[in-house]
Amino acid sequence: MLMAPSNRLREQVHLATSSESSVLILGSPGSGREHVARTIHYARSTGRTPLIPIDCEVTDAGSLELALASASNPLTAVSTPNAAVSGTRDHGGAALLLLNLDKLPRDCQAILAAFLERTPARLLATASQPLLPRARADEYRMDLAYAASVFVMEIPALSERRSDIRWIAQMLLEQHNQLGQRQFSGFAPDAMSLLEAYPWPGQMEELLRAVKHSAESAGNPMIQGHDLPESIRSEEHTSELQ
């Protein structure tokens, strides 16, 4: 029997959390790749392991070297436009969150590969496409592609994991509760039905905006269907419920 995408994703997250291997998370922008990477890191970390995010699509050689210097010296780590570090590490090195690793310029690939040869660091990377096929086509460094692709997992589009909408929306609502003075208990059945029927072309980012809008519009602790954005309540999508 084939495993549903949501169940497979949860199993992969569990396996990645139980391992120290580098993880490459594939998916389209907005699919929640970074959220999954951070979940894996913080589920395993004791809180003393620094996580250094680097957006490979916008970094240059200078800022990359500065960020990697932070990974080499976690006790005296500094923040850069592409990296932020806090705390100390359980053992040598640090964890790198390499966002859009497939977009890393070739000169920066050489810098990162040299760093990994001399410094212990776990890689948690996101990409829109696998690295190894590009490396075999001589479009990417092979050593870096192998280093990042020890454990590869793919995040399906949000519309393909409808069974995840319920717990993701509740999780986002609870995160919103931590930021504001008002507290919300959850979503009424009509609101949840609308959320599960909507195709989510904007993926996780759109769901996050929808939860925020709903919390700001709600008149009571239980979010109702009429509190959701109009685009989600449109007749085009509500017809799917009938």
C-alpha positions in Angstrom: 0.0 0.0 0.0 1.3 3.4 -0.9 2.0 5.8 1.9 0.2 9.1 1.9 2.4 12.1 1.3 1.7 13.5 4.8 2.5 10.3 6.5 5.7 9.8 4.5 6.8 13.4 5.3 6.3 12.9 9.0 8.2 9.6 8.9 11.1 11.3 7.1 11.2 14.1 9.6 11.4 11.5 12.4 14.3 9.7 10.7 16.1 13.0 10.0 15.7 14.0 13.6 17.1 10.7 14.8 20.3 11.0 12.7 23.2 13.4 12.5 23.4 13.1 8.7 23.2 16.1 6.4 19.6 16.6 5.1 18.5 18.1 1.8 14.9 19.2 1.8 13.4 19.6 -1.7 10.2 21.5 -2.5 8.9 24.6 -4.2 9.3 28.0 -2.6 6.8 28.5 0.2 6.2 24.8 0.7 7.6 25.0 4.3 11.1 23.7 3.5 12.8 26.0 6.0 10.2 25.2 8.7 10.9 21.5 8.3 14.6 22.1 8.5 14.3 24.1 11.7 11.9 21.5 13.2 14.5 18.8 12.5 17.3 20.9 14.1 15.5 22.0 17.3 13.9 18.6 17.8 17.4 17.1 18.1 19.3 20.0 19.6 19.6 20.4 23.3 19.4 24.2 22.8 23.2 24.7 22.9 23.8 24.0 19.2 23.9 27.1 17.1 21.9 27.1 13.8 23.4 29.4 11.2 21.1 30.3 8.4 22.6 31.3 5.1 20.5 32.3 2.1 22.6 30.9 -0.8 20.6 32.8 -3.4 21.8 36.2 -2.2 25.1 35.5 -0.5 28.5 36.5 -1.9 32.0 35.2 -1.1 32.6 37.8 1.6 29.4 37.3 3.6 29.6 33.5 3.2 33.1 33.5 4.7 32.0 35.6 7.6 29.0 33.3 8.3 31.3 30.2 8.1 33.7 31.8 10.5 30.8 31.9 13.0 30.3 28.2 12.5 34.0 27.6 13.2 33.9 29.7 16.4 30.4 29.1 17.9 31.3 30.5 21.2 32.1 33.9 19.7 29.6 33.8 16.8 28.5 37.0 15.2 25.5 37.9 13.2 25.7 38.9 9.5 23.0 39.8 7.0 22.8 36.2 6.0 23.5 34.5 9.3 22.3 34.6 12.9 23.8 32.5 15.7 22.9 32.1 19.4 24.1 29.9 22.2 26.9 27.3 22.2 27.4 23.8 20.8 27.3 20.4 22.4 30.4 19.4 20.5 32.7 20.8 17.8 31.4 22.8 14.8 27.9 24.0 14.2 24.7 23.3 12.2 24.3 25.2 8.9 20.9 26.0 7.5 21.7 26.5 3.8 18.6 28.0 2.2 18.3 27.6 -1.6 21.5 25.7 -1.8 20.9 24.9 -5.5 21.3 28.7 -6.2 24.7 29.0 -4.5 27.2 30.7 -6.9 30.1 28.5 -8.2 32.8 30.6 -6.3 30.8 30.2 -3.1 30.5 26.5 -3.7 34.3 26.2 -3.6 34.4 28.2 -0.3 31.7 26.0 1.3 33.3 22.8 0.1 36.7 23.8 1.6 35.1 24.7 4.9 33.4 21.3 5.1 36.7 19.6 4.6 38.2 21.1 7.7 35.2 21.8 10.0 32.6 19.4 11.4 29.2 20.8 10.7 25.8 19.3 10.1 24.1 20.6 6.9 20.4 21.2 6.8 19.7 22.5 3.2 16.7 23.5 1.1 16.6 23.4 -2.7 14.0 23.4 -5.5 15.8 20.6 -7.4 18.2 17.7 -6.6 21.9 18.6 -6.6 23.4 15.3 -7.8 21.9 15.3 -11.3 23.2 18.9 -11.7 26.6 17.8 -10.5 26.7 14.9 -13.0 25.9 17.5 -15.7 28.9 19.5 -14.4 26.5 22.3 -13.3 27.4 22.0 -9.6 30.3 20.8 -7.5 30.1 17.1 -7.1 31.8 17.0 -3.6 29.3 19.6 -2.2 26.3 17.8 -3.9 27.3 14.5 -2.2 28.0 16.2 1.2 24.5 17.8 1.2 22.6 14.8 -0.2 23.2 12.2 2.5 19.5 12.2 3.4 17.1 13.7 0.8 13.5 14.4 1.5 10.8 16.0 -0.6 7.9 18.2 0.6 4.8 17.8 -1.5 2.6 20.8 -2.3 0.3 21.7 0.5 -2.7 20.8 -1.7 -1.4 17.2 -1.8 -1.3 16.9 2.0 -4.8 18.0 3.0 -4.7 15.8 6.1 -1.9 18.1 7.3 -3.9 21.3 7.1 -5.7 20.7 10.4 -2.6 20.3 12.6 -0.6 22.9 10.6 -3.3 25.6 11.0 -3.6 24.8 14.7 0.1 25.0 15.2 0.3 28.3 13.4 -2.6 29.6 15.5 -0.8 28.6 18.7 2.3 30.4 17.5 0.2 33.5 17.0 -1.2 33.1 20.5 2.4 33.4 21.8 2.9 36.8 20.1 -0.4 38.6 21.0 -2.6 39.4 24.0 -5.6 37.6 22.6 -5.8 33.8 22.8 -7.6 31.5 20.4 -8.6 28.0 21.1 -9.0 26.8 17.5 -11.1 26.7 14.3 -14.8 26.0 14.2 -15.9 23.1 11.9 -17.0 25.4 9.1 -13.7 27.3 9.1 -11.6 24.1 9.1 -13.7 22.7 6.2 -12.9 25.8 4.2 -9.2 25.5 5.0 -9.1 21.9 3.9 -11.0 22.6 0.7 -8.8 25.5 -0.4 -6.0 24.6 -3.0 -3.3 26.8 -1.3 -1.5 28.0 -4.4 0.7 30.2 -2.1 1.6 27.2 0.0 2.7 27.5 3.6 3.2 31.3 3.4 -0.4 31.8 2.3 -1.7 29.6 5.1 0.4 31.6 7.6 -1.2 34.8 6.2 -4.7 33.3 6.4 -4.2 32.3 10.0 -2.9 35.8 10.9 -5.8 37.5 9.1 -8.4 35.2 10.8 -7.0 35.9 14.3 -7.1 39.6 13.7 -10.7 39.4 12.4 -12.2 37.0 14.9 -14.7 38.2 17.4 -14.4 35.3 19.8 -11.8 32.6 20.8 -13.1 30.1 18.2 -12.3 31.2 14.7 -15.4 31.0 12.4 -15.6 30.5 8.7 -16.5 34.2 8.1 -13.3 35.2 9.8 -11.2 33.7 7.0 -9.9 35.7 4.1 -12.5 36.3 1.3 -10.4 34.4 -1.2 -10.7 31.2 0.9 -14.5 31.7 1.4 -15.2 32.3 -2.3 -17.9 30.3 -4.0 -15.3 28.7 -6.3 -13.8 26.8 -3.4 -16.9 26.4 -1.1 -18.6 24.5 -3.9 -16.0 21.7 -3.4 -17.6 21.1 0.1 -21.0 20.3 -1.4 
